[in-house]
CSV table of C-alpha atoms and ligand atoms in Angstrom, one decimal:
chain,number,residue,atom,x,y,z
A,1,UNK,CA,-28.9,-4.0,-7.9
A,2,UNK,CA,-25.5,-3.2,-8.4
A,3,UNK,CA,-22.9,-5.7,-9.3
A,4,UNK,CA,-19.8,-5.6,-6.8
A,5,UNK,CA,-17.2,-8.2,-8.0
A,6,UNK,CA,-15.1,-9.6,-5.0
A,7,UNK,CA,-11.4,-12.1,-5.5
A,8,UNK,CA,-14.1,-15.2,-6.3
A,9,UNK,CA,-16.0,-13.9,-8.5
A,10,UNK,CA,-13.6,-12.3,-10.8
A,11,UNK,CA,-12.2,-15.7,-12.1
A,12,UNK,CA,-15.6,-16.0,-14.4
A,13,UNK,CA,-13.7,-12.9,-16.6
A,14,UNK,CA,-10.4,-15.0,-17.2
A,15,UNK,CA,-11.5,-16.5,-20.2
A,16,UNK,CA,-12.7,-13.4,-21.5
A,17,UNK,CA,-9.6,-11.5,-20.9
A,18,UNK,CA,-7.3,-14.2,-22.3
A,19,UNK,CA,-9.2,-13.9,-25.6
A,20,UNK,CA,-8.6,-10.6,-25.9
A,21,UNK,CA,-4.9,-11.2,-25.2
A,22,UNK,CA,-5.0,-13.7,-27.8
A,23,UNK,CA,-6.6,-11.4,-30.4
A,24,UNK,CA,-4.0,-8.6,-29.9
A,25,UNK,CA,-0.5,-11.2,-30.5
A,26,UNK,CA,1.0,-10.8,-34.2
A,27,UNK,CA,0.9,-13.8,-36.0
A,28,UNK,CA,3.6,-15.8,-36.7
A,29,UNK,CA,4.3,-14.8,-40.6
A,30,UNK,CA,4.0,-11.3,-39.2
A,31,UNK,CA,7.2,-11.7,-37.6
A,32,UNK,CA,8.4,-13.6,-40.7
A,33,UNK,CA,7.6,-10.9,-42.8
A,34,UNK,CA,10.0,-8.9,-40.5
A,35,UNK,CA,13.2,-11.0,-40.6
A,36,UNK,CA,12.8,-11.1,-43.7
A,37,UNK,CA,12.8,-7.3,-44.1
A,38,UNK,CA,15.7,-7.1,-41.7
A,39,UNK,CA,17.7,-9.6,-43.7
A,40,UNK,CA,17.3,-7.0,-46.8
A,41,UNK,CA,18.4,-4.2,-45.1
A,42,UNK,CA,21.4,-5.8,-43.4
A,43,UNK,CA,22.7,-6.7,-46.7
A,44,UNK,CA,21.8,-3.5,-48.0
A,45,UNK,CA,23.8,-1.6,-44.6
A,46,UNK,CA,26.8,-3.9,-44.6
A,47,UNK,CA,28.0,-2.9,-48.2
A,48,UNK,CA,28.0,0.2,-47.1
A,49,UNK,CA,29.3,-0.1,-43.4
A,50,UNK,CA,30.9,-3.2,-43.1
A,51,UNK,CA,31.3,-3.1,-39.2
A,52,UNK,CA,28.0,-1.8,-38.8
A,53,UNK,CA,25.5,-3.9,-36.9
A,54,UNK,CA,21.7,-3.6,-37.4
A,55,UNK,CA,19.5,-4.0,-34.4
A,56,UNK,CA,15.5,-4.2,-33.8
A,57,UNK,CA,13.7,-2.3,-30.7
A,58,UNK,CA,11.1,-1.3,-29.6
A,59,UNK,CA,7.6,-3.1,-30.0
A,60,UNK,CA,8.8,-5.3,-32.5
A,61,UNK,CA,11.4,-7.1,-30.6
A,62,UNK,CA,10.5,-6.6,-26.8
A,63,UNK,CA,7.3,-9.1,-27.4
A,64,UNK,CA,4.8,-6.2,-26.1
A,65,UNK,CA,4.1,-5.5,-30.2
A,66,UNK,CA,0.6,-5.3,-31.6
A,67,UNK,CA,0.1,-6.6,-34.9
A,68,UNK,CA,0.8,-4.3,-37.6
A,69,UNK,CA,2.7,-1.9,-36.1
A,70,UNK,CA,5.8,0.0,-37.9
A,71,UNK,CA,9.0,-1.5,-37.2
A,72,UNK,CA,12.2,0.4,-35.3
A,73,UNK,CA,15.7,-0.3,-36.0
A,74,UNK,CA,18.9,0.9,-34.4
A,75,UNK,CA,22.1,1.1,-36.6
A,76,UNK,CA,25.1,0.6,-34.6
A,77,UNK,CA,28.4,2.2,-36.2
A,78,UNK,CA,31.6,2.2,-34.2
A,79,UNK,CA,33.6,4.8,-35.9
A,80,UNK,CA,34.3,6.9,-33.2
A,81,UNK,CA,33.0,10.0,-34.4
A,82,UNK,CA,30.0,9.5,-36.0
A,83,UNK,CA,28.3,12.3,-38.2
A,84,UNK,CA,24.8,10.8,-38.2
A,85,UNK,CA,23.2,13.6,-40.7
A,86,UNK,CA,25.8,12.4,-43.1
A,87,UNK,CA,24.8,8.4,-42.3
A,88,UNK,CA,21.3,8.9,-42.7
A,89,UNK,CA,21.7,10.5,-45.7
A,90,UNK,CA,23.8,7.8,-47.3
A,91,UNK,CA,21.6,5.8,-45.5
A,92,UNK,CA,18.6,7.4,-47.8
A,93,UNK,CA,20.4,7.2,-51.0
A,94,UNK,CA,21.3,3.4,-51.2
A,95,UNK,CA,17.7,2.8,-49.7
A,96,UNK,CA,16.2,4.9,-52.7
A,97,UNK,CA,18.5,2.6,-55.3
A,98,UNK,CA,17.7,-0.4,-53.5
A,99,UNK,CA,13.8,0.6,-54.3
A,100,UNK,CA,12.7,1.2,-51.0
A,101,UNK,CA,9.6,3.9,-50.9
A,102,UNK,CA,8.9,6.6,-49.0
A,103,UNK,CA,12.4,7.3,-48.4
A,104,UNK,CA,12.8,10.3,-45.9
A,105,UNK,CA,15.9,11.1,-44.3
A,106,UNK,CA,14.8,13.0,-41.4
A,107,UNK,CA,18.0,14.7,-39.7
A,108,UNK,CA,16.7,17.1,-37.6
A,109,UNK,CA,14.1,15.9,-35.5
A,110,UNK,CA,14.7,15.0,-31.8
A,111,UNK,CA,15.6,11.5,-32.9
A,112,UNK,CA,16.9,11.6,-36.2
A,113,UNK,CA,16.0,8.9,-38.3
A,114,UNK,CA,15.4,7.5,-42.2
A,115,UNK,CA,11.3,6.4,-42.6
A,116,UNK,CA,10.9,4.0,-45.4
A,117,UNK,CA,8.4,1.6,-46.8
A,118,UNK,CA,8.8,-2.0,-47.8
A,119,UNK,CA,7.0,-2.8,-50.8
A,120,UNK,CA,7.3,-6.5,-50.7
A,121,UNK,CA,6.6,-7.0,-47.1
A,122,UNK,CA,4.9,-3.9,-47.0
A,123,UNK,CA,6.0,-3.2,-43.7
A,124,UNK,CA,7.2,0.3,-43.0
A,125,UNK,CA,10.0,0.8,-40.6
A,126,UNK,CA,12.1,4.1,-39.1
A,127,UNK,CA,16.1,4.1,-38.4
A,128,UNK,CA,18.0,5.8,-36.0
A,129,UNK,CA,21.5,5.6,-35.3
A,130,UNK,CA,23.4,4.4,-32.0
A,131,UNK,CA,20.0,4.5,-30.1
A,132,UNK,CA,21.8,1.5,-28.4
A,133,UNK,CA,19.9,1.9,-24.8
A,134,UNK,CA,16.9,1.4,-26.2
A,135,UNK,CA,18.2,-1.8,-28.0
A,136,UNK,CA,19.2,-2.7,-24.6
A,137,UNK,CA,15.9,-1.9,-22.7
A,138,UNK,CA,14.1,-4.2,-25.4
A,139,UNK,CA,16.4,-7.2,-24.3
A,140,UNK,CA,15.4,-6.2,-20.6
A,141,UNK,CA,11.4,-6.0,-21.3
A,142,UNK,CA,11.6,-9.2,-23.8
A,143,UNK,CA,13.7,-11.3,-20.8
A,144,UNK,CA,11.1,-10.4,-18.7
A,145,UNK,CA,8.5,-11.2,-20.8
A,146,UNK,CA,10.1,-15.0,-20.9
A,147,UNK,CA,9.9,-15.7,-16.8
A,148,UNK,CA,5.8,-15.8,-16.6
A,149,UNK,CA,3.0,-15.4,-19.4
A,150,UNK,CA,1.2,-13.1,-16.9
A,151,UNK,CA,3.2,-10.1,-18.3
A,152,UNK,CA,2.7,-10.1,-21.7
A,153,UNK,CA,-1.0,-11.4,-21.1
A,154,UNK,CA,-1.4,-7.8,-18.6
A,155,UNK,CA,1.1,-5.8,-20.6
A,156,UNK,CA,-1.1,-6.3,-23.8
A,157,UNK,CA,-4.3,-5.7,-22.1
A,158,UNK,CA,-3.0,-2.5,-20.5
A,159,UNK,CA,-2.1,-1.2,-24.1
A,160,UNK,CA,-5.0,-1.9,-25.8
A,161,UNK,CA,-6.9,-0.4,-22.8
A,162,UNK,CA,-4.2,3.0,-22.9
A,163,UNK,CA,-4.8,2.9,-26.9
A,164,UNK,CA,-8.5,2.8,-26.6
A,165,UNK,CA,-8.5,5.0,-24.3
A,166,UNK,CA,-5.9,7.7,-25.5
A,167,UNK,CA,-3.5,7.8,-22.8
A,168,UNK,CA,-1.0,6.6,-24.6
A,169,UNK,CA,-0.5,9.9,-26.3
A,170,UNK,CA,3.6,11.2,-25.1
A,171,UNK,CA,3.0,14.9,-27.1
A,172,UNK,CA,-0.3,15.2,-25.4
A,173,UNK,CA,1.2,14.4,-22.0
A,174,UNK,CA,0.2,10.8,-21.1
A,175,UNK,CA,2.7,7.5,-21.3
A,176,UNK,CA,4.3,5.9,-23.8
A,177,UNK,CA,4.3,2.2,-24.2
A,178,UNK,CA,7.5,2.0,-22.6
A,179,UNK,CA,6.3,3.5,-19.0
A,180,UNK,CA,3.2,0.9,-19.4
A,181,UNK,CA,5.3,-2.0,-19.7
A,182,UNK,CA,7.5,-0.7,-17.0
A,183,UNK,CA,4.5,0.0,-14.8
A,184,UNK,CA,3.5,-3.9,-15.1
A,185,UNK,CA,7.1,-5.4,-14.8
A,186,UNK,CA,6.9,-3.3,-11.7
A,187,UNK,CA,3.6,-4.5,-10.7
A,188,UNK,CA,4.1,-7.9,-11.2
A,189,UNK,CA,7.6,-8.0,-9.0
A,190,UNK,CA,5.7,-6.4,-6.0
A,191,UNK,CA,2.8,-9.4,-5.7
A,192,UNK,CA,3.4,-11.5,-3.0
A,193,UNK,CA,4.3,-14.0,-3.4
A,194,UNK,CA,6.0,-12.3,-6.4
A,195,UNK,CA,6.0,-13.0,-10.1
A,196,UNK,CA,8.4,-11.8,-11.6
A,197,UNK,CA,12.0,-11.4,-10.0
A,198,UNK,CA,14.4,-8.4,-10.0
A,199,UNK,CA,16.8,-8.9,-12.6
A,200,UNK,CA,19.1,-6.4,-11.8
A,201,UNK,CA,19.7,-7.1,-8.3
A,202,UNK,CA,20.9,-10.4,-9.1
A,203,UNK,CA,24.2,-11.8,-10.4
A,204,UNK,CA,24.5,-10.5,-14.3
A,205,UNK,CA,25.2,-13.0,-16.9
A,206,UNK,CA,25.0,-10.4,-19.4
A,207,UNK,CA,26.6,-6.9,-19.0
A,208,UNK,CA,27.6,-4.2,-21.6
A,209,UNK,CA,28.8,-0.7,-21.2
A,210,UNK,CA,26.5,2.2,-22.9
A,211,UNK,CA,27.5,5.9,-23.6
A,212,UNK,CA,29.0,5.9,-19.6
A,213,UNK,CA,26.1,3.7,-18.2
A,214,UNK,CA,26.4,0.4,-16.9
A,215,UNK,CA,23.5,-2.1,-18.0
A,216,UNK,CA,24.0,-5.4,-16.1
A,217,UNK,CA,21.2,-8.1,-14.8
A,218,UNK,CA,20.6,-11.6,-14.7
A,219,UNK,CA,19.8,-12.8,-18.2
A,220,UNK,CA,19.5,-16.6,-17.6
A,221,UNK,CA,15.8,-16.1,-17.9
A,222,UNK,CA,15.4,-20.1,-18.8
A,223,UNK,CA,16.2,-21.1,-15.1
A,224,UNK,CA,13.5,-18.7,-14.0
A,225,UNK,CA,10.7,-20.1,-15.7
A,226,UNK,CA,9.3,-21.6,-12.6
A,227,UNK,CA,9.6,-18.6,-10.8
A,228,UNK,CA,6.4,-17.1,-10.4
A,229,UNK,CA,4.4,-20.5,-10.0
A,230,UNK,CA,3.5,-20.2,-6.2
A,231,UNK,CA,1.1,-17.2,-7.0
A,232,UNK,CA,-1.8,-18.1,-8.6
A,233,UNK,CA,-3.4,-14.8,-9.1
A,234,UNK,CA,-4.8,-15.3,-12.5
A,235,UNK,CA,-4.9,-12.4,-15.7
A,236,UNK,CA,-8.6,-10.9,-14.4
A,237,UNK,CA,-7.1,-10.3,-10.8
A,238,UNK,CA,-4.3,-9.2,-12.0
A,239,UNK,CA,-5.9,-6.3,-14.2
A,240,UNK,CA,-7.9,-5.7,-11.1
A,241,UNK,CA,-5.2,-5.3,-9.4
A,242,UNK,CA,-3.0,-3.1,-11.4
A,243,UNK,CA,-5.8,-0.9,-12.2
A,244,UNK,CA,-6.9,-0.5,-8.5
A,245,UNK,CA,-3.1,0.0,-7.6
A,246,UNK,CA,-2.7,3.1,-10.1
A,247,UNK,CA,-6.2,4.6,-8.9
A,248,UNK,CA,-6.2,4.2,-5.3
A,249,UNK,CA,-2.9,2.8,-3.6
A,250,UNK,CA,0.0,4.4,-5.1
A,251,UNK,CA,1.7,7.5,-3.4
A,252,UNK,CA,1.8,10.2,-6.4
A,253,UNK,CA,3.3,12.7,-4.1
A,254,UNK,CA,6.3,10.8,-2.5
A,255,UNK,CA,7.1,7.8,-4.0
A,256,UNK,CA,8.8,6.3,-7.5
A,257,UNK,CA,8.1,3.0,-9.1
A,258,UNK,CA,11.4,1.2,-10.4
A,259,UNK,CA,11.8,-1.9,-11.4
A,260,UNK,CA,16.0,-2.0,-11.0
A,261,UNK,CA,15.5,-2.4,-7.6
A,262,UNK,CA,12.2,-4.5,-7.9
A,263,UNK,CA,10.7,-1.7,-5.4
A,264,UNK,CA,9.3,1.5,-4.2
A,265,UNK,CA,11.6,4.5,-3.9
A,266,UNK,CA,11.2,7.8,-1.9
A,267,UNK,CA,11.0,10.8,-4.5
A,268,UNK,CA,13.0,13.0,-1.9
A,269,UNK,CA,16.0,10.1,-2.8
A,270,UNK,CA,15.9,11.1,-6.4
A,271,UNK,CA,15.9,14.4,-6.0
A,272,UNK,CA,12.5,14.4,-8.0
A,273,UNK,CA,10.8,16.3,-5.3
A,274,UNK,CA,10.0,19.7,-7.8
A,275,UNK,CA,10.1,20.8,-10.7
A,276,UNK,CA,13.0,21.3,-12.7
A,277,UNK,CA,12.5,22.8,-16.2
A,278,UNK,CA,9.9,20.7,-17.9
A,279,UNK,CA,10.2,17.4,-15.6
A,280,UNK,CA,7.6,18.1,-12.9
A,281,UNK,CA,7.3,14.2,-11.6
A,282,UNK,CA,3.4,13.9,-11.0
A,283,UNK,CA,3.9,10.2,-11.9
A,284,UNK,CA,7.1,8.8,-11.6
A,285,UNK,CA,8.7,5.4,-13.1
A,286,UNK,CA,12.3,5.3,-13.3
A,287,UNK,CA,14.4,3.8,-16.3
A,288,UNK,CA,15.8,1.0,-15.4
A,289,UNK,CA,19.4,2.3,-17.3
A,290,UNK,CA,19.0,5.8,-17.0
A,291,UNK,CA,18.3,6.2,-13.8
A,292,UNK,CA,17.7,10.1,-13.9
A,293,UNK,CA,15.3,9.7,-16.4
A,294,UNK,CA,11.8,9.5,-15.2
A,295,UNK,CA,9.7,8.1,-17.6
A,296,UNK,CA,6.5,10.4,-16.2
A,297,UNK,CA,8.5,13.4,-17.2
A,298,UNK,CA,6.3,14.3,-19.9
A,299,UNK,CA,2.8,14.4,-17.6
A,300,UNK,CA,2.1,17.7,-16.9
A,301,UNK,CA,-1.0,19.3,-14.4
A,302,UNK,CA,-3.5,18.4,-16.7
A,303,UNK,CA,-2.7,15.3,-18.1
A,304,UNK,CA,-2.0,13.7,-14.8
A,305,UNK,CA,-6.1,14.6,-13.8
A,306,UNK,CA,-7.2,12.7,-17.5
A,307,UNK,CA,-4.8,9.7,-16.4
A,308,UNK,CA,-5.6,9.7,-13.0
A,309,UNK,CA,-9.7,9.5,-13.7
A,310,UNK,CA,-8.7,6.9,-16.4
A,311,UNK,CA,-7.4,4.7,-13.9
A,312,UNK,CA,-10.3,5.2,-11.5
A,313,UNK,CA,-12.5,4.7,-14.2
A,314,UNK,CA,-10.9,1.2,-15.5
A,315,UNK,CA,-10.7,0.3,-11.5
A,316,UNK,CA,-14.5,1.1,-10.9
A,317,UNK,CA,-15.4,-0.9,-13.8
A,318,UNK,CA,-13.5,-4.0,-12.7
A,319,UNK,CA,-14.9,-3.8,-9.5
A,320,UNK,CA,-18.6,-3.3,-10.9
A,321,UNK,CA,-19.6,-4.0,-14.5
A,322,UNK,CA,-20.9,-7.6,-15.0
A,323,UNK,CA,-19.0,-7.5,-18.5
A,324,UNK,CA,-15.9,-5.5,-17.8
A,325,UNK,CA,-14.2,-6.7,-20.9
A,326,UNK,CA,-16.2,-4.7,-22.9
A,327,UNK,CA,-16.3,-1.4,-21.3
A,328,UNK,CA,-12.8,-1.4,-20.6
A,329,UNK,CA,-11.6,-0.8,-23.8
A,330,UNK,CA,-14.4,1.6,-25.1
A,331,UNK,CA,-12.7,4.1,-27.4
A,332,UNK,CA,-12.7,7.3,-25.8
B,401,ATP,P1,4.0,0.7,-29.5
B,401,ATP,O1,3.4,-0.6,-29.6
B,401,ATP,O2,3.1,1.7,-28.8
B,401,ATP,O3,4.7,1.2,-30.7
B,401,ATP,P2,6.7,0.5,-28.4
B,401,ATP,O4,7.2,-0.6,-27.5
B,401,ATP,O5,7.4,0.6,-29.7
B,401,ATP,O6,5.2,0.5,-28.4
B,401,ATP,P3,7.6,3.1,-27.6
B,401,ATP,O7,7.1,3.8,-26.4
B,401,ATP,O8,7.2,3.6,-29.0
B,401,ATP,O9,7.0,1.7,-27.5
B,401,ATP,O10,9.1,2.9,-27.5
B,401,ATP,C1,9.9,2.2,-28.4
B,401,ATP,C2,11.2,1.9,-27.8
B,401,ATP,O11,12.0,3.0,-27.5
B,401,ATP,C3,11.0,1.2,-26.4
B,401,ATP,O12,10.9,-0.2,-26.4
B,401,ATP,C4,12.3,1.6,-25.7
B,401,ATP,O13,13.3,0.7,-26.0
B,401,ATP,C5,12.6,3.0,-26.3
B,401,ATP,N1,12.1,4.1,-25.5
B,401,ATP,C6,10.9,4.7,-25.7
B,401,ATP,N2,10.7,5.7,-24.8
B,401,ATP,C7,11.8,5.8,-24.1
B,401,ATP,C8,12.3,6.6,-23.1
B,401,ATP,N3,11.5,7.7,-22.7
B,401,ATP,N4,13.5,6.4,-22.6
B,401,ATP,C9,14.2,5.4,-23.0
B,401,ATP,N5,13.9,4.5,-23.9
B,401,ATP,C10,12.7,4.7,-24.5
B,402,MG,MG1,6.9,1.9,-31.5
């Protein structure tokens, strides 16, 4: 007899997705270790660039990180123009002196950074210069994170399910991290009643200019900690949810996800209605900053098919395994 799970039914898999949530948080002398590395190597940058500032992002500082994981950190220079082969290089050399391992200034790559290895924290960490938007898209995904436990507990389940599953692969054409998190932000501010707010469509409290783009949005997030309390969807319905949304209700062929405007936008008012050069928007989530970028830029014909049956797969076994836990996150 087949098992069909309806809304009642799915609360008896709560407790067994909150454990996995659990499992996949960093403990707390994890993100001791790092402080402490970031300490080291603010010391280390400040002799050498006095008005330099050094800034986490990325998994490490948005609250979406997995233990373990390398760390990313931005340096901010001010100097107006900024030769960053020439940084990273000095960068390399007073890291090298300063005994860091695994030293490697890597200049020309898309995003040019130095990799290095800690050896007392053992942590290993990459640094790019002026990446500031993505310092400022961590504060964005972190705020969120701090209005209801419900996004971190699907965000982390989400991950571990892409990571398991190997569609969270950006060179082999499926979504970063990033898009996830987006995805469930998104998700999350579309429940009714809703869960998470839009924090860009209301007053800012926090606002900073970056290379011509103007990040702004509410960033009060300790008045909003009561804000999703009214829905009482729990973590199992919510997975249900998300994963049902992303295999049978979302318009791939007219519509945009974005969480600036808490809603769902026509692709024909983006202008994302072909293909231009490499961005052919078969999935599309817009940055919240950047809001030409489409973060589903780099799925292509194929990819979209292996995501696609990857949600219909994760939605079919949420609506009929009796331990959906488990096959969920079966490694592909
Ligand atoms: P993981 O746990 O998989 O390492 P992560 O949060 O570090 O996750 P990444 O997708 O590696 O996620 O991205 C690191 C950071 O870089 C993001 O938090 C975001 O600030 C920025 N970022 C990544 N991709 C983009 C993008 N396409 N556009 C803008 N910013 C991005
Ligand atoms: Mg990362």
């Amino acid at each position: 007899k087949r098992y069909m799970a309806c809304r009642n039914d799915i609360h008896r898999h709560d407790a067994p997705f909150t454990a996995v949530f659990k499992s996949l948080i960093p403990a707390e002398e994890e993100l001791e270790k790092q402080k402490q590395l970031m300490a080291k190597l603010d010391s280390l940058v400040s002799k050498e660039w006095p008005n330099a500032k050094l800034y986490l992002y990325g998994s490490c500082a948005n609250s979406f990180g997995f233990p373990k994981s390398d760390i990313d950190v931005c340096l901010a220079i001010d100097d107006g123009d900024v030769n960053k082969s020439e940084i990273l290089l000095k960068l390399a050399d007073s890291l090298e002196s300063d005994n860091f391992q695994n030293v490697q200034a890597l200049t020309r790559a898309r995003v040019p950074i130095v990799k290095l290895m800690d050896p007392v924290t053992g942590i290993s960490c990459d640094i790019c210069i002026n990446n500031v938007l993505a310092v400022v898209n961590t504060k964005l995904l972190r705020d969120y994170s701090m209005i209801d436990i419900r996004l971190r507990q699907l965000a982390f389940i989400v991950k571990h399910w892409a990571k398991s599953r190997k569609v969270n692969e950006t060179y082999q054409g499926t979504l970063s991290s990033y898009a996830y998190v987006l995805m469930c932000i998104h998700y999350l501010q579309q429940r009714s009643p809703p869960i998470l707010p839009c924090l860009q469509e209301m007053e800012p409290t926090y606002s900073v200019r970056v290379d011509n783009i103007q990040c702004a949005y509410f960033d009060n997030v300790g008045r909003l900690s009561t804000f999703g309390s009214s829905n009482r969807e729990t973590i199992a319905e919510l997975v249900w949810g998300f994963f049902n949304y992303w295999a049978y209700g979302h318009d791939y062929a007219n519509t945009v996800v974005s969480v600036r405007t808490g809603s769902i936008l026509g692709k024909r008012e983006k202008d994302w209605t072909r293909r231009v050069g490499n961005d052919r928007h078969l999935i599309c989530i817009e940055d919240p900053f950047e809001t030409s970028h489409d973060l589903g830029r780099v799925v292509d014909k194929f990819s979209i098919r292996v995501l696609r049956e990857e949600f219909e797969r994760a939605a079919k076994i949420m609506h009929q395994d009796p331990n959906p836990c488990a096959k969920l996150f079966e490694p592909y």
